[in-house]
Amino acid sequence: MGPLVHEPLPVVVKAAETAEGRARLYQDSRSVERAADNLRAGTLSRLARHFNLGVGSTADDVMDAAARKLGRPHPELRHTLLDFRPQSEQQLVQWAQEIERIEQEAMTG
């Protein structure tokens, strides 16, 4: 076996297909924690970008901006977006729906 060789292939994979494939892997492995971490990171990243917080922003910066925009207490948002850890697939789905509602409300409200 020789060294690895990079070979460009004429294939483009859509982001949605990649995300769906990862989701299936997490589901098959029952990796609720890993899936939650990815959902959390994506939500925080999109909110930070929406609020123009910059690359050096922290999760608390995002919470502050979202709390101001939504008129909700910072601790409440922090619990939902950062501190809550789903323990089952059912909790993961319910939590994912809640963080999606928060994100949509923050971006449209």
mmCIF file of C-alpha atoms in Angstrom:
data_model
loop_
_atom_site.group_PDB
_atom_site.id
_atom_site.type_symbol
_atom_site.label_atom_id
_atom_site.label_comp_id
_atom_site.label_asym_id
_atom_site.label_seq_id
_atom_site.Cartn_x
_atom_site.Cartn_y
_atom_site.Cartn_z
ATOM 1 C CA MET A 1 0.000 0.000 0.000
ATOM 2 C CA GLY A 2 1.364 3.359 -1.012
ATOM 3 C CA PRO A 3 0.533 6.854 0.155
ATOM 4 C CA LEU A 4 -2.959 8.239 -0.203
ATOM 5 C CA VAL A 5 -3.611 10.022 -3.467
ATOM 6 C CA HIS A 6 -6.170 12.794 -3.833
ATOM 7 C CA GLU A 7 -8.290 12.231 -6.899
ATOM 8 C CA PRO A 8 -10.933 14.828 -7.765
ATOM 9 C CA LEU A 9 -14.144 13.133 -8.762
ATOM 10 C CA PRO A 10 -16.911 14.661 -10.888
ATOM 11 C CA VAL A 11 -19.428 14.234 -8.085
ATOM 12 C CA VAL A 12 -21.318 16.876 -6.179
ATOM 13 C CA VAL A 13 -23.188 15.836 -3.069
ATOM 14 C CA LYS A 14 -25.957 18.129 -1.908
ATOM 15 C CA ALA A 15 -25.732 19.291 1.702
ATOM 16 C CA ALA A 16 -29.217 17.946 2.380
ATOM 17 C CA GLU A 17 -28.139 14.467 1.293
ATOM 18 C CA THR A 18 -25.104 14.613 3.555
ATOM 19 C CA ALA A 19 -27.219 15.783 6.497
ATOM 20 C CA GLU A 20 -29.787 13.066 5.856
ATOM 21 C CA GLY A 21 -27.061 10.419 5.688
ATOM 22 C CA ARG A 22 -25.585 11.594 8.987
ATOM 23 C CA ALA A 23 -29.026 11.632 10.574
ATOM 24 C CA ARG A 24 -29.543 8.016 9.533
ATOM 25 C CA LEU A 25 -26.189 7.023 11.016
ATOM 26 C CA TYR A 26 -27.052 8.741 14.310
ATOM 27 C CA GLN A 27 -30.444 7.074 14.327
ATOM 28 C CA ASP A 28 -28.990 3.653 13.607
ATOM 29 C CA SER A 29 -26.424 4.054 16.371
ATOM 30 C CA ARG A 30 -28.986 5.563 18.766
ATOM 31 C CA SER A 31 -26.630 8.518 19.221
ATOM 32 C CA VAL A 32 -29.108 10.994 20.702
ATOM 33 C CA GLU A 33 -26.401 13.069 22.379
ATOM 34 C CA ARG A 34 -24.342 13.460 19.203
ATOM 35 C CA ALA A 35 -27.411 14.385 17.144
ATOM 36 C CA ALA A 36 -28.440 16.956 19.774
ATOM 37 C CA ASP A 37 -24.954 18.483 19.769
ATOM 38 C CA ASN A 38 -25.087 18.903 15.993
ATOM 39 C CA LEU A 39 -28.573 20.425 16.079
ATOM 40 C CA ARG A 40 -27.515 22.783 18.866
ATOM 41 C CA ALA A 41 -24.371 23.889 17.031
ATOM 42 C CA GLY A 42 -26.285 24.506 13.811
ATOM 43 C CA THR A 43 -28.955 26.550 15.554
ATOM 44 C CA LEU A 44 -26.441 28.684 17.443
ATOM 45 C CA SER A 45 -24.392 29.240 14.299
ATOM 46 C CA ARG A 46 -27.415 30.330 12.247
ATOM 47 C CA LEU A 47 -28.662 32.627 15.022
ATOM 48 C CA ALA A 48 -25.219 34.207 15.434
ATOM 49 C CA ARG A 49 -25.057 34.827 11.689
ATOM 50 C CA HIS A 50 -28.600 36.230 11.673
ATOM 51 C CA PHE A 51 -27.789 38.638 14.516
ATOM 52 C CA ASN A 52 -24.450 39.606 12.845
ATOM 53 C CA LEU A 53 -22.499 38.641 15.965
ATOM 54 C CA GLY A 54 -19.264 37.694 14.225
ATOM 55 C CA VAL A 55 -16.986 34.695 14.546
ATOM 56 C CA GLY A 56 -15.816 35.541 18.071
ATOM 57 C CA SER A 57 -19.318 35.455 19.537
ATOM 58 C CA THR A 58 -20.118 33.095 22.396
ATOM 59 C CA ALA A 59 -23.227 31.083 23.090
ATOM 60 C CA ASP A 60 -24.147 33.656 25.751
ATOM 61 C CA ASP A 61 -23.882 36.425 23.138
ATOM 62 C CA VAL A 62 -26.375 34.504 21.006
ATOM 63 C CA MET A 63 -28.646 33.982 24.032
ATOM 64 C CA ASP A 64 -28.563 37.709 24.832
ATOM 65 C CA ALA A 65 -29.440 38.691 21.258
ATOM 66 C CA ALA A 66 -32.214 36.098 21.026
ATOM 67 C CA ALA A 67 -33.649 37.073 24.420
ATOM 68 C CA ARG A 68 -33.806 40.729 23.363
ATOM 69 C CA LYS A 69 -35.382 39.893 20.013
ATOM 70 C CA LEU A 70 -37.943 37.467 21.442
ATOM 71 C CA GLY A 71 -38.636 39.270 24.704
ATOM 72 C CA ARG A 72 -37.951 36.073 26.624
ATOM 73 C CA PRO A 73 -35.763 35.594 29.689
ATOM 74 C CA HIS A 74 -32.134 34.686 28.982
ATOM 75 C CA PRO A 75 -32.188 31.738 31.476
ATOM 76 C CA GLU A 76 -35.230 30.238 29.734
ATOM 77 C CA LEU A 77 -33.560 30.351 26.314
ATOM 78 C CA ARG A 78 -30.283 29.098 27.754
ATOM 79 C CA HIS A 79 -32.027 26.103 29.285
ATOM 80 C CA THR A 80 -33.762 25.229 26.022
ATOM 81 C CA LEU A 81 -30.928 25.907 23.596
ATOM 82 C CA LEU A 82 -27.840 24.988 25.641
ATOM 83 C CA ASP A 83 -28.495 23.124 28.849
ATOM 84 C CA PHE A 84 -31.256 20.663 27.938
ATOM 85 C CA ARG A 85 -29.928 17.195 27.081
ATOM 86 C CA PRO A 86 -32.447 14.857 25.422
ATOM 87 C CA GLN A 87 -32.320 11.344 26.847
ATOM 88 C CA SER A 88 -34.388 9.533 24.219
ATOM 89 C CA GLU A 89 -35.205 9.795 20.541
ATOM 90 C CA GLN A 90 -38.679 11.062 21.427
ATOM 91 C CA GLN A 91 -37.223 13.843 23.581
ATOM 92 C CA LEU A 92 -34.759 14.648 20.799
ATOM 93 C CA VAL A 93 -37.554 15.109 18.269
ATOM 94 C CA GLN A 94 -39.611 17.286 20.631
ATOM 95 C CA TRP A 95 -36.570 19.380 21.549
ATOM 96 C CA ALA A 96 -35.561 19.766 17.888
ATOM 97 C CA GLN A 97 -39.045 21.068 17.115
ATOM 98 C CA GLU A 98 -38.803 23.553 19.994
ATOM 99 C CA ILE A 99 -35.411 24.912 18.969
ATOM 100 C CA GLU A 100 -36.645 25.201 15.384
ATOM 101 C CA ARG A 101 -39.622 27.273 16.606
ATOM 102 C CA ILE A 102 -37.273 29.529 18.571
ATOM 103 C CA GLU A 103 -34.993 29.945 15.556
ATOM 104 C CA GLN A 104 -37.873 30.742 13.199
ATOM 105 C CA GLU A 105 -39.391 33.198 15.657
ATOM 106 C CA ALA A 106 -36.040 34.927 16.149
ATOM 107 C CA MET A 107 -35.455 35.260 12.424
ATOM 108 C CA THR A 108 -38.921 36.414 11.431
ATOM 109 C CA GLY A 109 -40.263 38.202 14.509
#
